[in-house]
Short mmCIF file of C-alpha atoms in Angstrom, two decimals:
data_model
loop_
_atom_site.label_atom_id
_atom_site.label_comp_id
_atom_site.label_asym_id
_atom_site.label_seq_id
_atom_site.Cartn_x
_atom_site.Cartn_y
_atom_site.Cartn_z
CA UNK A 1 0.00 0.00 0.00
CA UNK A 2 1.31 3.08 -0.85
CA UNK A 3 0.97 6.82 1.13
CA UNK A 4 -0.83 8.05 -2.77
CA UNK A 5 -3.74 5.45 -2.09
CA UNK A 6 -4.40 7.16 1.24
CA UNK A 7 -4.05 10.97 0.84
CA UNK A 8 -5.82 12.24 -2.44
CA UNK A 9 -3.65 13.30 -5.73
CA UNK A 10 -2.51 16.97 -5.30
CA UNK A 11 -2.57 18.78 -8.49
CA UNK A 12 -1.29 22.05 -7.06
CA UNK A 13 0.75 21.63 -3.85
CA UNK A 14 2.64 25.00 -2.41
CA UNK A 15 5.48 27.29 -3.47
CA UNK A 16 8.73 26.15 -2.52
CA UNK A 17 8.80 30.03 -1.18
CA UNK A 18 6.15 29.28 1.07
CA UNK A 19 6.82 26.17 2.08
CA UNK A 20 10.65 27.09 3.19
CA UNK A 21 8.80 30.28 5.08
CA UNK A 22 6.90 27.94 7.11
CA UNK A 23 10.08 25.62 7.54
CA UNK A 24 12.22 28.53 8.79
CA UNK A 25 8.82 29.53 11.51
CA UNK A 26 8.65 33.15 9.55
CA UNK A 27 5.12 33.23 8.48
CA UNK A 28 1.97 34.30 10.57
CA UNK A 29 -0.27 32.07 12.18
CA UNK A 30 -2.66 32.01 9.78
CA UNK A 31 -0.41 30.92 6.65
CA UNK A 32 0.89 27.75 9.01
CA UNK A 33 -2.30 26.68 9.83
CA UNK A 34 -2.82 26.23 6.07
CA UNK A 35 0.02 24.90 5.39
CA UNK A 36 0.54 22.38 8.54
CA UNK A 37 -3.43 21.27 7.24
CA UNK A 38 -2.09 21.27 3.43
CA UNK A 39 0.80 19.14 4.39
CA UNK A 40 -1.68 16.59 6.16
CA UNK A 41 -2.65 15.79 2.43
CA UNK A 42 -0.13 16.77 0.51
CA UNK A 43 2.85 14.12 0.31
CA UNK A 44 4.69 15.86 -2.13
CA UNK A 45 4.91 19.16 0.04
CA UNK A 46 5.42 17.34 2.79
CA UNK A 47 8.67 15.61 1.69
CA UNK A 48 9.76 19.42 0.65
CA UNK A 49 9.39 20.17 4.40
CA UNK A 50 11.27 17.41 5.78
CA UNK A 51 14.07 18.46 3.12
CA UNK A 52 13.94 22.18 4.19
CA UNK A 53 14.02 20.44 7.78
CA UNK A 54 17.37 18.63 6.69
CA UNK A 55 18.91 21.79 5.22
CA UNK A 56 17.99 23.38 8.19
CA UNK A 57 19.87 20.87 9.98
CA UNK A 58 23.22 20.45 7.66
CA UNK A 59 23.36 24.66 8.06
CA UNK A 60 23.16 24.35 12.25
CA UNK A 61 25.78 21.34 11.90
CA UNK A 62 27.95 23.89 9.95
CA UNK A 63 28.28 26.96 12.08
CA UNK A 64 30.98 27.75 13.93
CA UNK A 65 31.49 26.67 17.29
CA UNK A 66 34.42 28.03 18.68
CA UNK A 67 32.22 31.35 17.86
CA UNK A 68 30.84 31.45 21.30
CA UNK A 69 31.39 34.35 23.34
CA UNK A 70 31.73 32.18 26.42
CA UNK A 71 34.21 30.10 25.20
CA UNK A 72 35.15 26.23 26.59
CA UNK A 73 34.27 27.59 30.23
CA UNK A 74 30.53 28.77 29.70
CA UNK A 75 30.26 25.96 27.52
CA UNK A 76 30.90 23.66 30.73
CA UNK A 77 29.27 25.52 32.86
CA UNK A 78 26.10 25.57 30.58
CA UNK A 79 25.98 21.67 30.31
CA UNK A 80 26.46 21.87 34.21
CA UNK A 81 23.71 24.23 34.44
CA UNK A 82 21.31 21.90 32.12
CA UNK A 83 22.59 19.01 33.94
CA UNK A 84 20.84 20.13 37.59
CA UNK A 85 17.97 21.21 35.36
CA UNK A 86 17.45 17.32 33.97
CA UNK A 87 17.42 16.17 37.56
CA UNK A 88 14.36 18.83 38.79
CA UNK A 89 12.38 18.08 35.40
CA UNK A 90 10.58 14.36 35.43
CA UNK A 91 10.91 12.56 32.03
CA UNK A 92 7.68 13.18 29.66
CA UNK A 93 5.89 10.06 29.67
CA UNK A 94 7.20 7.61 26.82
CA UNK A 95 4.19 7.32 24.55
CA UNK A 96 3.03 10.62 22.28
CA UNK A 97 -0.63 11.04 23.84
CA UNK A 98 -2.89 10.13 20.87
CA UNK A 99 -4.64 13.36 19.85
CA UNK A 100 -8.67 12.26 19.56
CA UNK A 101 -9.79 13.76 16.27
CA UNK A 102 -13.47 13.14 15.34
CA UNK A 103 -13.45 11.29 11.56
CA UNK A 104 -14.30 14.11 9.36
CA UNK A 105 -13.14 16.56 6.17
CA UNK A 106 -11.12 18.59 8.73
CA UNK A 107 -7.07 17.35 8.89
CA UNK A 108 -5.92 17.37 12.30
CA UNK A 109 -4.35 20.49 12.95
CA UNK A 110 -7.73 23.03 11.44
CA UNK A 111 -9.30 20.52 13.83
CA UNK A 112 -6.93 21.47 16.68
CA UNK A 113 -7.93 24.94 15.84
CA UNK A 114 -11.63 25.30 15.52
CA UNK A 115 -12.62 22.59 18.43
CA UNK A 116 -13.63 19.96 16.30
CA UNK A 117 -14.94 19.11 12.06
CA UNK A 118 -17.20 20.95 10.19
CA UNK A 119 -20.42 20.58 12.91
CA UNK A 120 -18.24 22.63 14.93
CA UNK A 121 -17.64 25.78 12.72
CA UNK A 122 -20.26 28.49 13.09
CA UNK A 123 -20.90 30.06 9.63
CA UNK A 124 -21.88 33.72 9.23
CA UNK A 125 -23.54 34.19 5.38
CA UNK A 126 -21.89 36.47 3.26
CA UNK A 127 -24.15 36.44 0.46
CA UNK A 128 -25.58 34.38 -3.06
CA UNK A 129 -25.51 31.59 -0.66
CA UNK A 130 -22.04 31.65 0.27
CA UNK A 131 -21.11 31.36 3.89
CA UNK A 132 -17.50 31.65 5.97
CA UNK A 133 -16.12 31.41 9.65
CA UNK A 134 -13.41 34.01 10.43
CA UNK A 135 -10.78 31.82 12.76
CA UNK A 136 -8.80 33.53 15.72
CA UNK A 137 -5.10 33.79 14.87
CA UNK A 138 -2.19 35.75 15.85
CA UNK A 139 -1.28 38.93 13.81
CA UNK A 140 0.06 39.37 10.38
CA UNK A 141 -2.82 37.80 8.41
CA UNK A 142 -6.08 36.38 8.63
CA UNK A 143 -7.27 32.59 8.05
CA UNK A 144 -11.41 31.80 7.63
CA UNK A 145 -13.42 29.10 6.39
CA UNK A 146 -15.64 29.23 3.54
CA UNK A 147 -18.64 27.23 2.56
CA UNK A 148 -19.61 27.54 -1.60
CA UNK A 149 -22.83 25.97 -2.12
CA UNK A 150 -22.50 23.51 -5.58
CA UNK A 151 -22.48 25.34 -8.38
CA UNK A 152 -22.18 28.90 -6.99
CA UNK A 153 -19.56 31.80 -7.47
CA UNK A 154 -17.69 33.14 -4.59
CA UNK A 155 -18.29 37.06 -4.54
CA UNK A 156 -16.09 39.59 -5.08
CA UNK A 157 -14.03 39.66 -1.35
CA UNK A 158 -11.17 41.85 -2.43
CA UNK A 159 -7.95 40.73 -0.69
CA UNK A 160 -4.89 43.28 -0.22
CA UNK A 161 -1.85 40.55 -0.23
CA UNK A 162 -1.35 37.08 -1.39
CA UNK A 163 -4.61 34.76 -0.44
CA UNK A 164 -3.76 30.79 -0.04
CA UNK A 165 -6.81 28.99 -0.50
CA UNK A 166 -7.18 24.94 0.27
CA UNK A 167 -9.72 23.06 -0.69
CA UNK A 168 -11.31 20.47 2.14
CA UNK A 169 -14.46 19.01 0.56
CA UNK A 170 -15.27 19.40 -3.20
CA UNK A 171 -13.33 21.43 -5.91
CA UNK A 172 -13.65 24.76 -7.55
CA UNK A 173 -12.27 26.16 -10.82
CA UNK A 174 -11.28 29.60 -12.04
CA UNK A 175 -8.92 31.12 -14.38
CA UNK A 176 -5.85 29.63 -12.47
CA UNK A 177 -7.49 25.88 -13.17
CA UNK A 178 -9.26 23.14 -10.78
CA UNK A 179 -8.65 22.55 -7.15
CA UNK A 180 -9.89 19.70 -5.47
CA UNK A 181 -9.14 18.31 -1.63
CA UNK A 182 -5.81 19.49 -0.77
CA UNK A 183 -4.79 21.75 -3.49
CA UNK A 184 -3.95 25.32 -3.25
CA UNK A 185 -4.69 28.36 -5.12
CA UNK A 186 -2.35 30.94 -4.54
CA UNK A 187 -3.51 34.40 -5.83
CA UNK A 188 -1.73 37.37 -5.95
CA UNK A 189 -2.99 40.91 -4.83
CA UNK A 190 -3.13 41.88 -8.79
CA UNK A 191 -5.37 38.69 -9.64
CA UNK A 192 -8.65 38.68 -10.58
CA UNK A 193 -10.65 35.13 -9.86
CA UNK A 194 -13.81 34.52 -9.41
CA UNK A 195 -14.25 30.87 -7.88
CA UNK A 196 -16.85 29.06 -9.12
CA UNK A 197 -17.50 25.50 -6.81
CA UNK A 198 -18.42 22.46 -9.12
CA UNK A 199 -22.10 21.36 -9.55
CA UNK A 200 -22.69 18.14 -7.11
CA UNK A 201 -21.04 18.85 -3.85
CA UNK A 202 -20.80 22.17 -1.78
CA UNK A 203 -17.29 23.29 -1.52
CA UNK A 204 -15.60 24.07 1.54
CA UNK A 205 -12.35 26.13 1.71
CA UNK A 206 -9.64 27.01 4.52
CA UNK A 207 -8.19 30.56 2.90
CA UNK A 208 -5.38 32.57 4.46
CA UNK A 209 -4.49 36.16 3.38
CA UNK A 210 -2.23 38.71 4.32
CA UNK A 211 -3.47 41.63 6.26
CA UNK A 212 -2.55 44.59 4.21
CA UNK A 213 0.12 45.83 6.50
CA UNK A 214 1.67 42.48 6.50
CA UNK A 215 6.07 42.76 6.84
CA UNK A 216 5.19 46.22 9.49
CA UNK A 217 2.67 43.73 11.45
CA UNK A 218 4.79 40.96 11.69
CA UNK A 219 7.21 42.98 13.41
CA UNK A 220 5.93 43.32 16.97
CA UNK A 221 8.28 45.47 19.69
CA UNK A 222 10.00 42.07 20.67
CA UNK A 223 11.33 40.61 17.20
CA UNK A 224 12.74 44.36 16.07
CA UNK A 225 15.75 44.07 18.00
CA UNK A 226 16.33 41.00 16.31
CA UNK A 227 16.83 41.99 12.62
CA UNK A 228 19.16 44.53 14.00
CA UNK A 229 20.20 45.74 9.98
CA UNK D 1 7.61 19.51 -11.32
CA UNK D 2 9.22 22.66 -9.61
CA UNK D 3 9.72 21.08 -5.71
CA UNK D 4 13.49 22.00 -5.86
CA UNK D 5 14.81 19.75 -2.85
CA UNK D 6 12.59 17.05 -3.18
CA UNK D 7 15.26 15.29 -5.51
CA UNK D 8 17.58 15.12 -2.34
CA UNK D 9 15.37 12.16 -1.06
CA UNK D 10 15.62 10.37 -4.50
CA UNK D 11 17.77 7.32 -4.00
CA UNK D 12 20.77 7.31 -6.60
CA UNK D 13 20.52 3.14 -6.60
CA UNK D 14 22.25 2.81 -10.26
CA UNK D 15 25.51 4.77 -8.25
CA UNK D 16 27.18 1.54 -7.08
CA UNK D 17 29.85 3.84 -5.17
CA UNK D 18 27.50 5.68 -3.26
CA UNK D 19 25.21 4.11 -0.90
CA UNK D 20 21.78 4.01 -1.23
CA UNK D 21 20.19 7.27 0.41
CA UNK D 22 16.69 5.86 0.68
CA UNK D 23 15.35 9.22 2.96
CA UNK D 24 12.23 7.40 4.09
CA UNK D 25 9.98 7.73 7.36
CA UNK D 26 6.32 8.90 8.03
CA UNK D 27 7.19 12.43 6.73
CA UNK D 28 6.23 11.90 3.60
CA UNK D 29 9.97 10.75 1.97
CA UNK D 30 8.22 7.44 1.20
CA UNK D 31 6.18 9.27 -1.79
CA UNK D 32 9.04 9.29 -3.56
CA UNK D 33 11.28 5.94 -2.51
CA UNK D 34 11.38 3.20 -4.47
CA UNK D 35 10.97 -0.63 -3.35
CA UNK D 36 14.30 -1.24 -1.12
CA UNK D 37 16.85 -1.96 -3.06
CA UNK D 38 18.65 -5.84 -3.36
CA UNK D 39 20.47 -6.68 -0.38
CA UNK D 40 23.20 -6.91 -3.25
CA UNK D 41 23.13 -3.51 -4.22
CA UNK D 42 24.05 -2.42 -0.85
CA UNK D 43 27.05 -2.84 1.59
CA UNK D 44 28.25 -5.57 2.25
CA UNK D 45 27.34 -5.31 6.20
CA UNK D 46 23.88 -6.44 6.88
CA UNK D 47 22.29 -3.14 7.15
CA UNK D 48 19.01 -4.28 8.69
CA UNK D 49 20.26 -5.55 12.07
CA UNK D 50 23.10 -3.09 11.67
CA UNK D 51 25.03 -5.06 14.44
CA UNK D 52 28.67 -4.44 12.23
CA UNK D 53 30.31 -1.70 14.45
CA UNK D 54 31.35 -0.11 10.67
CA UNK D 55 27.51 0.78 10.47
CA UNK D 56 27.43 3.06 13.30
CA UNK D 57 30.70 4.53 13.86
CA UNK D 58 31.10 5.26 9.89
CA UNK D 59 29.94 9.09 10.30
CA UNK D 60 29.64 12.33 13.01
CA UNK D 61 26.48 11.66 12.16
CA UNK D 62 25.67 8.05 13.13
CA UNK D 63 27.83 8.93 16.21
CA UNK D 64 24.87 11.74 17.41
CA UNK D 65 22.75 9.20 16.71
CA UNK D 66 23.96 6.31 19.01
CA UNK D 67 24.38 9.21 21.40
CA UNK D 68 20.72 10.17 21.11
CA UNK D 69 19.82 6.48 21.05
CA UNK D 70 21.31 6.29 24.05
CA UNK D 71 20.00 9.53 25.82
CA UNK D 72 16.62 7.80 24.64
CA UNK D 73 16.58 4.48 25.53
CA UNK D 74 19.08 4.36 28.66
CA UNK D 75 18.60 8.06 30.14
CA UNK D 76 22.78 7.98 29.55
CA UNK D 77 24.30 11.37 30.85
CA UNK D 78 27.24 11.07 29.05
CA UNK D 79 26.25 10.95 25.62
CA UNK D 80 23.83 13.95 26.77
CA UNK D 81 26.93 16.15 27.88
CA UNK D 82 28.63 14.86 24.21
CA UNK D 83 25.69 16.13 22.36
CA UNK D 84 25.47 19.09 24.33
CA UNK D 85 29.34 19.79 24.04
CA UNK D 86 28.76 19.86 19.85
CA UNK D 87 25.43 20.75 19.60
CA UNK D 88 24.57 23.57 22.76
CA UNK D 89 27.05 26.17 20.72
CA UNK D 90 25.64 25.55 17.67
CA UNK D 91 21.87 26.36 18.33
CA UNK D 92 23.80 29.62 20.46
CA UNK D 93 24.91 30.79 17.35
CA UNK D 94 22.33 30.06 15.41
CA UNK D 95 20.51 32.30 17.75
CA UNK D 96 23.20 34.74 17.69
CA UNK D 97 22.95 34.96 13.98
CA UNK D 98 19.64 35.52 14.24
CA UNK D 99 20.04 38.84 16.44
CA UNK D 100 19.43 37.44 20.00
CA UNK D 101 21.92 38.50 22.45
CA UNK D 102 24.79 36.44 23.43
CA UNK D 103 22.78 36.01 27.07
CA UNK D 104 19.53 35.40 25.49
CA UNK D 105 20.76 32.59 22.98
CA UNK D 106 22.73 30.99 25.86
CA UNK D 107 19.55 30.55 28.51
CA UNK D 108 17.89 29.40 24.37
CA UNK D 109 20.39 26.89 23.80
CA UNK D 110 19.74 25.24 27.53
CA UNK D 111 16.15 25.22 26.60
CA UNK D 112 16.67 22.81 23.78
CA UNK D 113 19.07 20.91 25.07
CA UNK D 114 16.87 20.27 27.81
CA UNK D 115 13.72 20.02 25.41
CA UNK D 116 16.10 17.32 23.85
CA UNK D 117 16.50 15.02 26.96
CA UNK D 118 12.67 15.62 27.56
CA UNK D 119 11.51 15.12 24.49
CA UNK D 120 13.81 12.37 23.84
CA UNK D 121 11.64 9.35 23.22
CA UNK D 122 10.09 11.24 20.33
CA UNK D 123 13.32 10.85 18.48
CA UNK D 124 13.05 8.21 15.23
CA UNK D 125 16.23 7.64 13.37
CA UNK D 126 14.66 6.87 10.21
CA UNK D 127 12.84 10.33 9.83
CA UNK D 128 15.79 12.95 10.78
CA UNK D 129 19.28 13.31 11.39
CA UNK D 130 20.02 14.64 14.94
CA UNK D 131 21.35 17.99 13.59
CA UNK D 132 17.55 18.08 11.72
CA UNK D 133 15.81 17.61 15.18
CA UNK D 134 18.02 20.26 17.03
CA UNK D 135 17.49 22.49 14.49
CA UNK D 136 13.49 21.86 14.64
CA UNK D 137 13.39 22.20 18.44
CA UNK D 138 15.62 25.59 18.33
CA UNK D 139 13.29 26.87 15.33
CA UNK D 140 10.29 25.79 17.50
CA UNK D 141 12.03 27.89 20.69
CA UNK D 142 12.59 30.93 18.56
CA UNK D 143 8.94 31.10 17.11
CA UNK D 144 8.32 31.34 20.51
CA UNK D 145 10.61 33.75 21.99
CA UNK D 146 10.49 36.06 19.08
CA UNK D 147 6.92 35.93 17.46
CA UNK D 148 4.82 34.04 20.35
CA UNK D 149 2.71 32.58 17.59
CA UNK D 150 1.80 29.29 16.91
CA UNK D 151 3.02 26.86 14.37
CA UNK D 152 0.83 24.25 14.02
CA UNK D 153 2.45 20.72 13.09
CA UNK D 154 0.82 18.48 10.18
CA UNK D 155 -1.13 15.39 11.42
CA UNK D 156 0.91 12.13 12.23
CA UNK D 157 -0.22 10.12 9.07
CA UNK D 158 -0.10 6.83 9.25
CA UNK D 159 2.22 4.75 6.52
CA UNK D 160 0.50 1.47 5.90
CA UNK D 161 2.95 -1.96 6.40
CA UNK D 162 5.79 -0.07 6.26
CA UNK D 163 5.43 1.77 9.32
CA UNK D 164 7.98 0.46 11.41
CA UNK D 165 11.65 2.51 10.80
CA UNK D 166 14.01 -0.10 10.34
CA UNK D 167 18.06 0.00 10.69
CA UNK D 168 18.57 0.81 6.72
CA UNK D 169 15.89 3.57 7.28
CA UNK D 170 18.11 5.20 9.78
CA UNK D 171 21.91 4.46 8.12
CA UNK D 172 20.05 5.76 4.76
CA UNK D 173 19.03 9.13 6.05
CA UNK D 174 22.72 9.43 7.97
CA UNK D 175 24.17 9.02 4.93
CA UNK D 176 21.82 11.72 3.05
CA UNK D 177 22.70 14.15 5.97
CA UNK D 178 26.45 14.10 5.19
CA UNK D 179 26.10 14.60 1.36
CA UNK D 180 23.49 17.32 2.11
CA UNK D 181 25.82 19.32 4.52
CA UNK D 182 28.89 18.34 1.98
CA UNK D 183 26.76 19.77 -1.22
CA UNK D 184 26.09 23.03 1.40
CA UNK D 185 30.19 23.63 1.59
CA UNK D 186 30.30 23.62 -2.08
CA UNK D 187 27.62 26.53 -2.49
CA UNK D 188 29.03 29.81 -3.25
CA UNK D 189 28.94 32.39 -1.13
CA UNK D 190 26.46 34.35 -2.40
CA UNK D 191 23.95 31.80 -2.82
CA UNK D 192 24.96 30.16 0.99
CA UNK D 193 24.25 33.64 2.25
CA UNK D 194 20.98 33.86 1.10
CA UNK D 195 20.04 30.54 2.54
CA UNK D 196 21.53 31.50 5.72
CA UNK D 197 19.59 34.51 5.61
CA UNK D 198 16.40 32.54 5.20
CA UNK D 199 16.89 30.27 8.26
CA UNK D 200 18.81 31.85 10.58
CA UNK D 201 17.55 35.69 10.40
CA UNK D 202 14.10 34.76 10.58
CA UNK D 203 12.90 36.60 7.35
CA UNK D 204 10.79 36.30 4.42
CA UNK D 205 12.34 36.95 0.92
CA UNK D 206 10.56 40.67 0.90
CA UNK D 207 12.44 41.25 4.11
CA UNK D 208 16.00 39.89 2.63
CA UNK D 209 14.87 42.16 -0.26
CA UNK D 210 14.29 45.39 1.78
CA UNK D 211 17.60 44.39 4.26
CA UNK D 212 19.93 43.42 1.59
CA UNK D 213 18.87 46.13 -1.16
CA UNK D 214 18.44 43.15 -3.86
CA UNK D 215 15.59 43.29 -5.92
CA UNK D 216 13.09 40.26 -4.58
CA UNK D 217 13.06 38.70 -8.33
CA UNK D 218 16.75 38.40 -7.39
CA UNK D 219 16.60 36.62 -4.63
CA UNK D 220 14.11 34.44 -5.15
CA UNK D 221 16.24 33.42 -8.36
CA UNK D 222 19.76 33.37 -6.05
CA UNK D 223 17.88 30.91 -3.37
CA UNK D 224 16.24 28.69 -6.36
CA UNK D 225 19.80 28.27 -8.06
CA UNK D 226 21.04 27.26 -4.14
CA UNK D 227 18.53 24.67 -4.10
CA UNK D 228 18.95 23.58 -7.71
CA UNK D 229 23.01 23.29 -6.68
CA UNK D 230 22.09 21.34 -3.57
CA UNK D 231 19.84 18.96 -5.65
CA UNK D 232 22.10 18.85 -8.43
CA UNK D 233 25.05 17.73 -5.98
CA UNK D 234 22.90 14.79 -4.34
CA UNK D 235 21.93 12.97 -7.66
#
């Protein structure tokens, strides 16, 4: 049995550009949780993490070491330090607690986030019979669920930065093509699309956008001393 | 097909000099790895019950393996204070790099090593190098010192027969880990820099674009040529 008969065919996994954002923990809150759902159905992006993972890795392995301001004797003292530490902390029992996730369209981490599957999203309407559920996250962009009944167009909803959209049940087509279960449209501010869902089954969507003030949001008081240049 | 390191995990079989580097595990390498190759093919040692002593002293990075092994299965000290001797300055300057203070990135660097010893039992061979799972924790602990937002992690999907992460599993991806960080020496500068930038200073490309001056188009380009490079040197 292979991984391909158990998660559906993606035809349009993420940006590499995306996917090494989420990787190196730069995006919002909002763009993860799309992406950490995407890559519970997408194998091919998922195998792009674990890479960016490794490179991640091989680039720690290669700094410098001798670098350290502290030298040899911090560097003792530290593991000392840590040592004394292990003995307070008791050991994390040995088994990963299993996670209980109702059977559903929802992959485990939107479920994480919104308390449960669909019966547990509540929908506001937004018009031709469209509905959507904004979702609480952290600054820098926003993530809600949408809910296209079959056959119907999603109105105009005029998005300032780049808007991720992943399909969960259903599929919709525009200009950029079709997107079933697990794919991802990624539209730029500049593009026009109207999503249309496909006759048969109502679509539902997770879709992530940046807030307009995206790079000055993401830059709370605590991370500017960080990018010092 | 555009997914620019996902040729790193492609197993180079036909190479009869290089060893097989069959990156498998639940993350998703298993998409792309074909059956296991002959027992001929391979070494000579029997790589399942990897009991030859060439298996797992052949590489730095089998050696943080056993270590980890050990910190996992026998709560061993000492091969905690040897991974904290190589690895504790290493997530300090990745910190550092990043624009922590040198005070900061040392309390930081006791964090994960700690997080390592706790989290221990978590730790499958077969799905990441130690250096990847240092460098996950110590992304993990900056998120959260710097941004205090969550990072959700994709489900735990499970992989059919196969599940179980055998010794080849494990010696495979150690031996993927040392080409990768050999094909990183060989980048040039420029291109290294930018990847650097990437991980360790926390930024998106516009953010490299608007520190560095460098149109984005550029950098975007100088990062996909990096990757390309990296590929290119693991096939």
């Amino acid at each position: 049995m292979t991984p391909s008969s158990m998660t559906p065919t993606i035809r349009h996994p993420l940006p590499d550009d995306l996917l090494l954002a989420y990787t190196t923990g730069s995006l919002p809150e909002a763009f993860n949780l799309l992406i950490a759902t995407h890559l519970s159905l997408c194998d091919e992006s998922r195998a792009t993490v674990a890479a960016f993972d490794a490179l991640g890795g091989a680039l720690l392995d290669s700094l410098d070491a001798d670098a350290d301001p502290d030298g040899e004797a911090g560097l003792e003292a530290g593991l000392q330090a840590v040592l004394r530490r292990l003995d307070r902390t008791p050991p994390e029992p040995p088994v990963r607690p299993a996670r209980r996730h109702a059977p559903g369209i929802f992959p485990a981490p939107l479920q994480d986030h919104v308390g449960g599957d669909l019966a547990a999203v509540r929908w506001r309407p937004v018009g031709m019979g469209v509905r959507q559920a904004i979702l609480k996250t952290g600054p820098g962009a926003r993530a809600r669920l949408l809910y296209i009944p079959a056959g119907a167009a999603v109105p105009d909803h005029g998005h300032h930065g780049r808007e991720l959209t992943l399909v969960l049940q259903g599929a919709f087509s525009d200009a950029g093509g079709r997107f079933a279960r697990g794919d991802v449209e990624v539209a730029d501010p500049e593009v026009e699309h109207t999503p249309t869902a496909e006759p048969g089954e109502d679509c539902i969507c997770l879709a992530a956008t940046d807030a307009p003030l995206r790079f000055r949001g993401l830059l709370p008081r605590l991370v500017q001393p960080f990018l010092k240049i | 097909m555009n997914r620019m390191l996902t040729a790193i995990a492609l197993p180079d079989f036909e190479d009869a000099s290089a060893p097989a580097p069959a990156y498998s595990g639940r993350g998703g390498w298993r998409a792309f790895r074909p059956a296991r190759p002959a027992a001929s093919d391979g070494p000579v040692i029997d790589r399942r019950n990897g009991t030859d002593r060439r298996v797992t002293t052949s590489s730095p990075e089998a050696d943080w393996t056993e270590a980890l092994l050990r910190v996992r299965d026998h709560r061993d000290r000492a091969a905690f204070a040897v991974l904290f001797r190589h690895f504790a300055p290493r997530v300090k300057a990745f910190l550092i790099k990043s624009g922590s203070d040198a005070a900061l990135a040392e309390e930081c660097a006791q964090d994960v090593m700690t997080t390592l010893w706790n989290k221990a039992h978590l730790y499958d061979p077969a799905r990441a190098s130690v250096a990847t799972w240092v460098f996950t924790i110590a992304r993990n602990r900056r998120i959260d010192i710097l941004r205090r937002t969550r990072r959700p992690e994709p489900e735990d999907l499970p992989w059919g027969p196969e599940h179980e992460p055998d010794q080849a599993d494990a010696l495979a991806l150690q031996q993927d880990s040392a080409r990768l960080a050999a094909a990183l020496r060989n980048l040039p500068d420029k291109q290294r820099a930018l990847i650097e930038q990437a991980y360790f200073a926390d930024r998106s490309h516009s953010e490299i674009a608007a520190a560095t001056g460098l149109p984005l188009g550029t950098i975007k380009s100088r990062i996909r040529l990096a990757l390309d490079r990296l590929r290119h040197d693991l096939t």
